[in-house]
Amino acid sequence: MTLLVIPLFLFLISNPFKYKKTDPFLLSKKPNETPLTLSSNNETNTSTMTDYVGRFLGTNADKDETTVQSSAASAHKSTSTRWSVLSERLQGLLTEAAAIGTGMEEYCLEMSDLEGPIMHALRTKMMSTNWKGEWEEQKTMFAYGEEMSTDPLEAQFIKALTTMKQPRRVLEVGMFTGYGAAAMLEGAPSTTVVSLEIDPYLKTWVSECVAQASEASTNPELKTAFERLEIITGPALDTMPNLPSDQPFDLVF
């Protein structure tokens, strides 16, 4: 969200809106003045900032044919001139940026359906695991949380990439609950995923879940998922140099 807002703000600062001093809107606009009211054929159109969401029709706006001053703000039912005050324009753009930033991921998740049975099994188990309790009982090396897992939308994206590339071998550095590994296993039925994970607890946690989900799957390609997942425990800086040099990887995640 911050990365989206900053360019908009810098653009507006570096490209200020300039209008003539005779601009009818600027002349009529005073501090603490009520919203601009346009009248035409006994109809009143009151505009407020809440009506503006970052887009305007500009020169393509519908004009009020009954008004003589065709270039004035009063001659347009909707025009950028009515929003010539920089603060109002900036607020509109920020409102639109907020709508995009908060709604884009929800829209993408709603329109995407690439989560297979193994991915679903791992995510369900992750959501039901008491990570705080596991940490307090000293079963895990670190205090884990659901937020440390690969995001569902990210996992579906990496699954799509795996489906397109069809790599033979994939290296995953850091596995956690294996959600990303499952996405790549589902994306390419012939792919072998080698996951480097420091915590032995997670190796057991993931292996049991993937084995059960693979066995329960009715898809012949997914029944081999457990066999195609290799989990190597230990610090990645120590285990990575020991990987076979004659077995290169086509994808690293």
mmCIF file of C-alpha atoms in Angstrom:
data_model
loop_
_atom_site.group_PDB
_atom_site.id
_atom_site.type_symbol
_atom_site.label_atom_id
_atom_site.label_comp_id
_atom_site.label_asym_id
_atom_site.label_seq_id
_atom_site.Cartn_x
_atom_site.Cartn_y
_atom_site.Cartn_z
ATOM 1 C CA MET A 1 0.000 0.000 0.000
ATOM 2 C CA THR A 2 2.810 2.437 0.936
ATOM 3 C CA LEU A 3 4.668 1.706 -2.309
ATOM 4 C CA LEU A 4 1.517 2.619 -4.250
ATOM 5 C CA VAL A 5 0.705 5.827 -2.379
ATOM 6 C CA ILE A 6 4.180 7.401 -2.438
ATOM 7 C CA PRO A 7 4.474 7.528 -6.290
ATOM 8 C CA LEU A 8 1.031 9.141 -6.486
ATOM 9 C CA PHE A 9 1.994 11.785 -3.953
ATOM 10 C CA LEU A 10 5.329 12.516 -5.660
ATOM 11 C CA PHE A 11 3.572 12.802 -9.032
ATOM 12 C CA LEU A 12 1.121 15.328 -7.704
ATOM 13 C CA ILE A 13 3.837 17.380 -6.002
ATOM 14 C CA SER A 14 6.013 17.445 -9.124
ATOM 15 C CA ASN A 15 3.066 18.178 -11.446
ATOM 16 C CA PRO A 16 0.898 20.792 -9.703
ATOM 17 C CA PHE A 17 -2.400 21.693 -11.281
ATOM 18 C CA LYS A 18 -2.358 25.209 -12.728
ATOM 19 C CA TYR A 19 -5.410 27.212 -13.657
ATOM 20 C CA LYS A 20 -5.988 30.800 -14.708
ATOM 21 C CA LYS A 21 -6.881 33.303 -12.024
ATOM 22 C CA THR A 22 -10.169 33.855 -13.820
ATOM 23 C CA ASP A 23 -11.199 30.271 -13.310
ATOM 24 C CA PRO A 24 -14.860 30.623 -12.213
ATOM 25 C CA PHE A 25 -14.558 27.779 -9.729
ATOM 26 C CA LEU A 26 -11.492 29.213 -8.027
ATOM 27 C CA LEU A 27 -13.138 32.628 -7.815
ATOM 28 C CA SER A 28 -16.259 31.238 -6.207
ATOM 29 C CA LYS A 29 -14.453 28.810 -3.898
ATOM 30 C CA LYS A 30 -13.825 30.275 -0.449
ATOM 31 C CA PRO A 31 -12.640 28.716 2.803
ATOM 32 C CA ASN A 32 -15.365 26.831 4.671
ATOM 33 C CA GLU A 33 -17.722 27.359 1.741
ATOM 34 C CA THR A 34 -20.589 24.943 1.172
ATOM 35 C CA PRO A 35 -20.191 22.400 -1.651
ATOM 36 C CA LEU A 36 -20.454 23.752 -5.200
ATOM 37 C CA THR A 37 -24.044 23.776 -6.429
ATOM 38 C CA LEU A 38 -24.877 23.752 -10.146
ATOM 39 C CA SER A 39 -28.330 24.706 -11.374
ATOM 40 C CA SER A 40 -29.856 23.876 -14.744
ATOM 41 C CA ASN A 41 -33.520 23.750 -15.766
ATOM 42 C CA ASN A 42 -34.623 24.029 -12.142
ATOM 43 C CA GLU A 43 -32.518 20.999 -11.238
ATOM 44 C CA THR A 44 -29.879 21.264 -8.565
ATOM 45 C CA ASN A 45 -26.726 19.110 -8.585
ATOM 46 C CA THR A 46 -24.708 19.285 -5.360
ATOM 47 C CA SER A 47 -21.180 17.836 -5.505
ATOM 48 C CA THR A 48 -19.258 16.681 -2.481
ATOM 49 C CA MET A 49 -15.871 15.097 -2.029
ATOM 50 C CA THR A 50 -17.528 11.806 -1.128
ATOM 51 C CA ASP A 51 -18.750 11.554 -4.734
ATOM 52 C CA TYR A 52 -15.186 11.488 -6.018
ATOM 53 C CA VAL A 53 -13.202 8.244 -6.168
ATOM 54 C CA GLY A 54 -10.163 9.261 -8.164
ATOM 55 C CA ARG A 55 -11.571 9.332 -11.710
ATOM 56 C CA PHE A 56 -13.189 12.120 -13.675
ATOM 57 C CA LEU A 57 -14.503 12.553 -17.201
ATOM 58 C CA GLY A 58 -12.546 15.742 -17.936
ATOM 59 C CA THR A 59 -13.008 17.169 -21.441
ATOM 60 C CA ASN A 60 -15.259 14.243 -22.334
ATOM 61 C CA ALA A 61 -17.785 15.257 -19.673
ATOM 62 C CA ASP A 62 -21.392 15.761 -20.597
ATOM 63 C CA LYS A 63 -21.944 19.461 -21.144
ATOM 64 C CA ASP A 64 -24.934 21.484 -20.092
ATOM 65 C CA GLU A 65 -26.165 22.791 -23.411
ATOM 66 C CA THR A 66 -28.206 25.551 -21.715
ATOM 67 C CA THR A 67 -25.066 27.290 -20.454
ATOM 68 C CA VAL A 68 -23.258 29.779 -22.685
ATOM 69 C CA GLN A 69 -19.822 29.584 -21.051
ATOM 70 C CA SER A 70 -18.873 26.210 -22.518
ATOM 71 C CA SER A 71 -15.392 26.248 -21.007
ATOM 72 C CA ALA A 72 -16.504 27.050 -17.463
ATOM 73 C CA ALA A 73 -17.020 24.563 -14.693
ATOM 74 C CA SER A 74 -20.721 25.401 -14.653
ATOM 75 C CA ALA A 75 -21.010 24.145 -18.231
ATOM 76 C CA HIS A 76 -20.047 20.602 -17.283
ATOM 77 C CA LYS A 77 -21.995 18.114 -15.260
ATOM 78 C CA SER A 78 -18.716 16.393 -14.337
ATOM 79 C CA THR A 79 -15.313 17.861 -15.035
ATOM 80 C CA SER A 80 -11.783 17.936 -13.644
ATOM 81 C CA THR A 81 -12.069 21.713 -13.202
ATOM 82 C CA ARG A 82 -14.491 21.188 -10.353
ATOM 83 C CA TRP A 83 -11.695 19.353 -8.547
ATOM 84 C CA SER A 84 -8.938 21.828 -9.217
ATOM 85 C CA VAL A 85 -8.005 22.131 -5.539
ATOM 86 C CA LEU A 86 -4.903 19.980 -5.021
ATOM 87 C CA SER A 87 -5.955 18.655 -1.624
ATOM 88 C CA GLU A 88 -9.261 17.368 -2.998
ATOM 89 C CA ARG A 89 -7.531 15.781 -5.981
ATOM 90 C CA LEU A 90 -4.954 14.157 -3.727
ATOM 91 C CA GLN A 91 -7.620 12.820 -1.393
ATOM 92 C CA GLY A 92 -9.447 11.283 -4.324
ATOM 93 C CA LEU A 93 -6.335 9.524 -5.593
ATOM 94 C CA LEU A 94 -5.497 8.235 -2.131
ATOM 95 C CA THR A 95 -9.028 6.915 -1.756
ATOM 96 C CA GLU A 96 -8.699 5.047 -5.022
ATOM 97 C CA ALA A 97 -5.267 3.721 -4.052
ATOM 98 C CA ALA A 98 -6.664 2.421 -0.772
ATOM 99 C CA ALA A 99 -9.495 0.662 -2.592
ATOM 100 C CA ILE A 100 -7.041 -1.023 -4.963
ATOM 101 C CA GLY A 101 -4.579 -1.946 -2.227
ATOM 102 C CA THR A 102 -7.147 -3.579 0.031
ATOM 103 C CA GLY A 103 -9.372 -5.108 -2.613
ATOM 104 C CA MET A 104 -6.948 -6.512 -5.173
ATOM 105 C CA GLU A 105 -5.816 -9.533 -3.136
ATOM 106 C CA GLU A 106 -9.375 -10.418 -2.131
ATOM 107 C CA TYR A 107 -10.442 -10.222 -5.777
ATOM 108 C CA CYS A 108 -7.541 -12.401 -6.964
ATOM 109 C CA LEU A 109 -8.264 -15.032 -4.315
ATOM 110 C CA GLU A 110 -11.935 -15.042 -5.228
ATOM 111 C CA MET A 111 -11.140 -15.479 -8.919
ATOM 112 C CA SER A 112 -8.426 -18.149 -8.350
ATOM 113 C CA ASP A 113 -9.034 -21.804 -7.576
ATOM 114 C CA LEU A 114 -5.700 -23.594 -7.816
ATOM 115 C CA GLU A 115 -5.539 -25.008 -4.298
ATOM 116 C CA GLY A 116 -5.412 -28.792 -4.615
ATOM 117 C CA PRO A 117 -6.124 -31.453 -1.977
ATOM 118 C CA ILE A 118 -2.578 -31.603 -0.600
ATOM 119 C CA MET A 119 -2.345 -27.832 -0.299
ATOM 120 C CA HIS A 120 -5.740 -27.772 1.371
ATOM 121 C CA ALA A 121 -4.774 -30.504 3.836
ATOM 122 C CA LEU A 122 -1.609 -28.657 4.879
ATOM 123 C CA ARG A 123 -3.371 -25.314 5.255
ATOM 124 C CA THR A 124 -6.171 -26.871 7.291
ATOM 125 C CA LYS A 125 -3.691 -28.596 9.601
ATOM 126 C CA MET A 126 -1.695 -25.386 9.954
ATOM 127 C CA MET A 127 -4.796 -23.417 10.950
ATOM 128 C CA SER A 128 -5.741 -25.976 13.582
ATOM 129 C CA THR A 129 -2.264 -26.408 15.087
ATOM 130 C CA ASN A 130 -1.631 -24.714 18.428
ATOM 131 C CA TRP A 131 1.743 -23.241 17.538
ATOM 132 C CA LYS A 132 2.016 -21.350 20.796
ATOM 133 C CA GLY A 133 1.442 -24.535 22.752
ATOM 134 C CA GLU A 134 3.996 -26.453 20.684
ATOM 135 C CA TRP A 135 6.563 -23.751 21.394
ATOM 136 C CA GLU A 136 5.794 -23.649 25.107
ATOM 137 C CA GLU A 137 6.226 -27.435 25.271
ATOM 138 C CA GLN A 138 9.599 -26.989 23.530
ATOM 139 C CA LYS A 139 8.618 -29.156 20.585
ATOM 140 C CA THR A 140 9.638 -26.570 17.990
ATOM 141 C CA MET A 141 12.909 -24.727 17.549
ATOM 142 C CA PHE A 142 11.170 -21.382 17.125
ATOM 143 C CA ALA A 143 7.858 -19.721 17.990
ATOM 144 C CA TYR A 144 5.882 -20.187 14.803
ATOM 145 C CA GLY A 145 2.689 -18.574 13.533
ATOM 146 C CA GLU A 146 0.374 -18.897 10.550
ATOM 147 C CA GLU A 147 1.735 -15.646 9.116
ATOM 148 C CA MET A 148 5.067 -17.380 8.459
ATOM 149 C CA SER A 149 3.549 -19.660 5.837
ATOM 150 C CA THR A 150 3.526 -19.007 2.115
ATOM 151 C CA ASP A 151 0.525 -16.821 1.331
ATOM 152 C CA PRO A 152 -2.326 -18.656 -0.469
ATOM 153 C CA LEU A 153 -2.168 -16.283 -3.418
ATOM 154 C CA GLU A 154 1.617 -16.599 -3.636
ATOM 155 C CA ALA A 155 1.340 -20.378 -3.502
ATOM 156 C CA GLN A 156 -1.165 -20.414 -6.351
ATOM 157 C CA PHE A 157 1.155 -18.181 -8.363
ATOM 158 C CA ILE A 158 4.173 -20.452 -7.813
ATOM 159 C CA LYS A 159 1.968 -23.413 -8.719
ATOM 160 C CA ALA A 160 1.070 -21.732 -12.001
ATOM 161 C CA LEU A 161 4.759 -21.093 -12.747
ATOM 162 C CA THR A 162 5.591 -24.714 -11.964
ATOM 163 C CA THR A 163 2.808 -25.900 -14.233
ATOM 164 C CA MET A 164 4.160 -23.825 -17.123
ATOM 165 C CA LYS A 165 7.826 -24.715 -16.649
ATOM 166 C CA GLN A 166 7.403 -28.362 -15.582
ATOM 167 C CA PRO A 167 10.793 -28.520 -13.789
ATOM 168 C CA ARG A 168 12.338 -31.893 -13.026
ATOM 169 C CA ARG A 169 13.896 -30.841 -9.732
ATOM 170 C CA VAL A 170 12.982 -27.948 -7.443
ATOM 171 C CA LEU A 171 14.972 -26.622 -4.499
ATOM 172 C CA GLU A 172 13.061 -24.983 -1.653
ATOM 173 C CA VAL A 173 15.082 -23.116 0.968
ATOM 174 C CA GLY A 174 12.944 -22.980 4.102
ATOM 175 C CA MET A 175 9.813 -25.133 4.146
ATOM 176 C CA PHE A 176 7.807 -24.361 7.316
ATOM 177 C CA THR A 177 4.427 -26.125 6.816
ATOM 178 C CA GLY A 178 5.207 -27.173 3.236
ATOM 179 C CA TYR A 179 2.395 -25.177 1.625
ATOM 180 C CA GLY A 180 4.692 -23.850 -1.097
ATOM 181 C CA ALA A 181 6.235 -27.283 -1.630
ATOM 182 C CA ALA A 182 2.772 -28.811 -2.028
ATOM 183 C CA ALA A 183 1.897 -26.155 -4.614
ATOM 184 C CA MET A 184 4.901 -27.141 -6.721
ATOM 185 C CA LEU A 185 4.223 -30.863 -6.271
ATOM 186 C CA GLU A 186 0.674 -30.367 -7.496
ATOM 187 C CA GLY A 187 1.757 -28.104 -10.350
ATOM 188 C CA ALA A 188 4.072 -30.621 -11.976
ATOM 189 C CA PRO A 189 3.305 -34.353 -11.514
ATOM 190 C CA SER A 190 6.871 -35.390 -12.374
ATOM 191 C CA THR A 191 8.659 -32.797 -10.222
ATOM 192 C CA THR A 192 10.845 -33.732 -7.257
ATOM 193 C CA VAL A 193 10.943 -31.056 -4.567
ATOM 194 C CA VAL A 194 13.947 -30.920 -2.238
ATOM 195 C CA SER A 195 13.109 -28.813 0.824
ATOM 196 C CA LEU A 196 15.797 -27.578 3.192
ATOM 197 C CA GLU A 197 14.339 -27.138 6.674
ATOM 198 C CA ILE A 198 16.212 -26.455 9.919
ATOM 199 C CA ASP A 199 13.543 -27.766 12.299
ATOM 200 C CA PRO A 200 13.148 -31.592 12.551
ATOM 201 C CA TYR A 201 9.688 -31.074 14.065
ATOM 202 C CA LEU A 202 8.427 -29.588 10.813
ATOM 203 C CA LYS A 203 9.809 -32.479 8.775
ATOM 204 C CA THR A 204 7.651 -34.902 10.728
ATOM 205 C CA TRP A 205 4.691 -32.499 10.728
ATOM 206 C CA VAL A 206 4.748 -32.052 6.941
ATOM 207 C CA SER A 207 5.619 -35.652 6.045
ATOM 208 C CA GLU A 208 2.673 -37.101 7.954
ATOM 209 C CA CYS A 209 0.211 -34.658 6.394
ATOM 210 C CA VAL A 210 1.473 -35.074 2.818
ATOM 211 C CA ALA A 211 1.509 -38.870 3.154
ATOM 212 C CA GLN A 212 -2.109 -38.937 4.319
ATOM 213 C CA ALA A 213 -3.304 -36.479 1.676
ATOM 214 C CA SER A 214 -1.466 -38.317 -1.111
ATOM 215 C CA GLU A 215 -2.936 -41.658 -0.110
ATOM 216 C CA ALA A 216 -6.451 -40.224 0.107
ATOM 217 C CA SER A 217 -6.248 -38.480 -3.273
ATOM 218 C CA THR A 218 -8.160 -39.964 -6.199
ATOM 219 C CA ASN A 219 -5.764 -38.319 -8.657
ATOM 220 C CA PRO A 220 -3.055 -40.810 -9.698
ATOM 221 C CA GLU A 221 -0.566 -37.981 -10.232
ATOM 222 C CA LEU A 222 -0.995 -36.725 -6.667
ATOM 223 C CA LYS A 223 -0.625 -40.178 -5.122
ATOM 224 C CA THR A 224 3.109 -39.918 -5.812
ATOM 225 C CA ALA A 225 3.472 -36.519 -4.120
ATOM 226 C CA PHE A 226 4.871 -37.955 -0.891
ATOM 227 C CA GLU A 227 7.487 -39.935 -2.822
ATOM 228 C CA ARG A 228 8.530 -36.827 -4.749
ATOM 229 C CA LEU A 229 9.109 -34.717 -1.616
ATOM 230 C CA GLU A 230 12.561 -34.893 -0.035
ATOM 231 C CA ILE A 231 13.044 -32.985 3.212
ATOM 232 C CA ILE A 232 16.599 -32.375 4.425
ATOM 233 C CA THR A 233 16.927 -31.048 7.962
ATOM 234 C CA GLY A 234 19.642 -28.729 9.219
ATOM 235 C CA PRO A 235 20.844 -25.184 8.489
ATOM 236 C CA ALA A 236 20.688 -24.507 4.762
ATOM 237 C CA LEU A 237 24.254 -23.127 4.784
ATOM 238 C CA ASP A 238 25.417 -26.553 5.940
ATOM 239 C CA THR A 239 23.130 -28.823 3.908
ATOM 240 C CA MET A 240 23.181 -26.972 0.585
ATOM 241 C CA PRO A 241 26.893 -27.627 -0.165
ATOM 242 C CA ASN A 242 26.260 -31.349 0.324
ATOM 243 C CA LEU A 243 23.625 -31.557 -2.407
ATOM 244 C CA PRO A 244 24.682 -33.736 -5.385
ATOM 245 C CA SER A 245 26.406 -31.591 -7.980
ATOM 246 C CA ASP A 246 25.310 -33.911 -10.791
ATOM 247 C CA GLN A 247 21.619 -33.316 -10.031
ATOM 248 C CA PRO A 248 20.942 -29.681 -10.934
ATOM 249 C CA PHE A 249 17.759 -27.816 -10.084
ATOM 250 C CA ASP A 250 15.479 -26.200 -12.635
ATOM 251 C CA LEU A 251 13.673 -24.000 -10.125
ATOM 252 C CA VAL A 252 14.624 -22.516 -6.763
ATOM 253 C CA PHE A 253 12.035 -21.166 -4.342
#
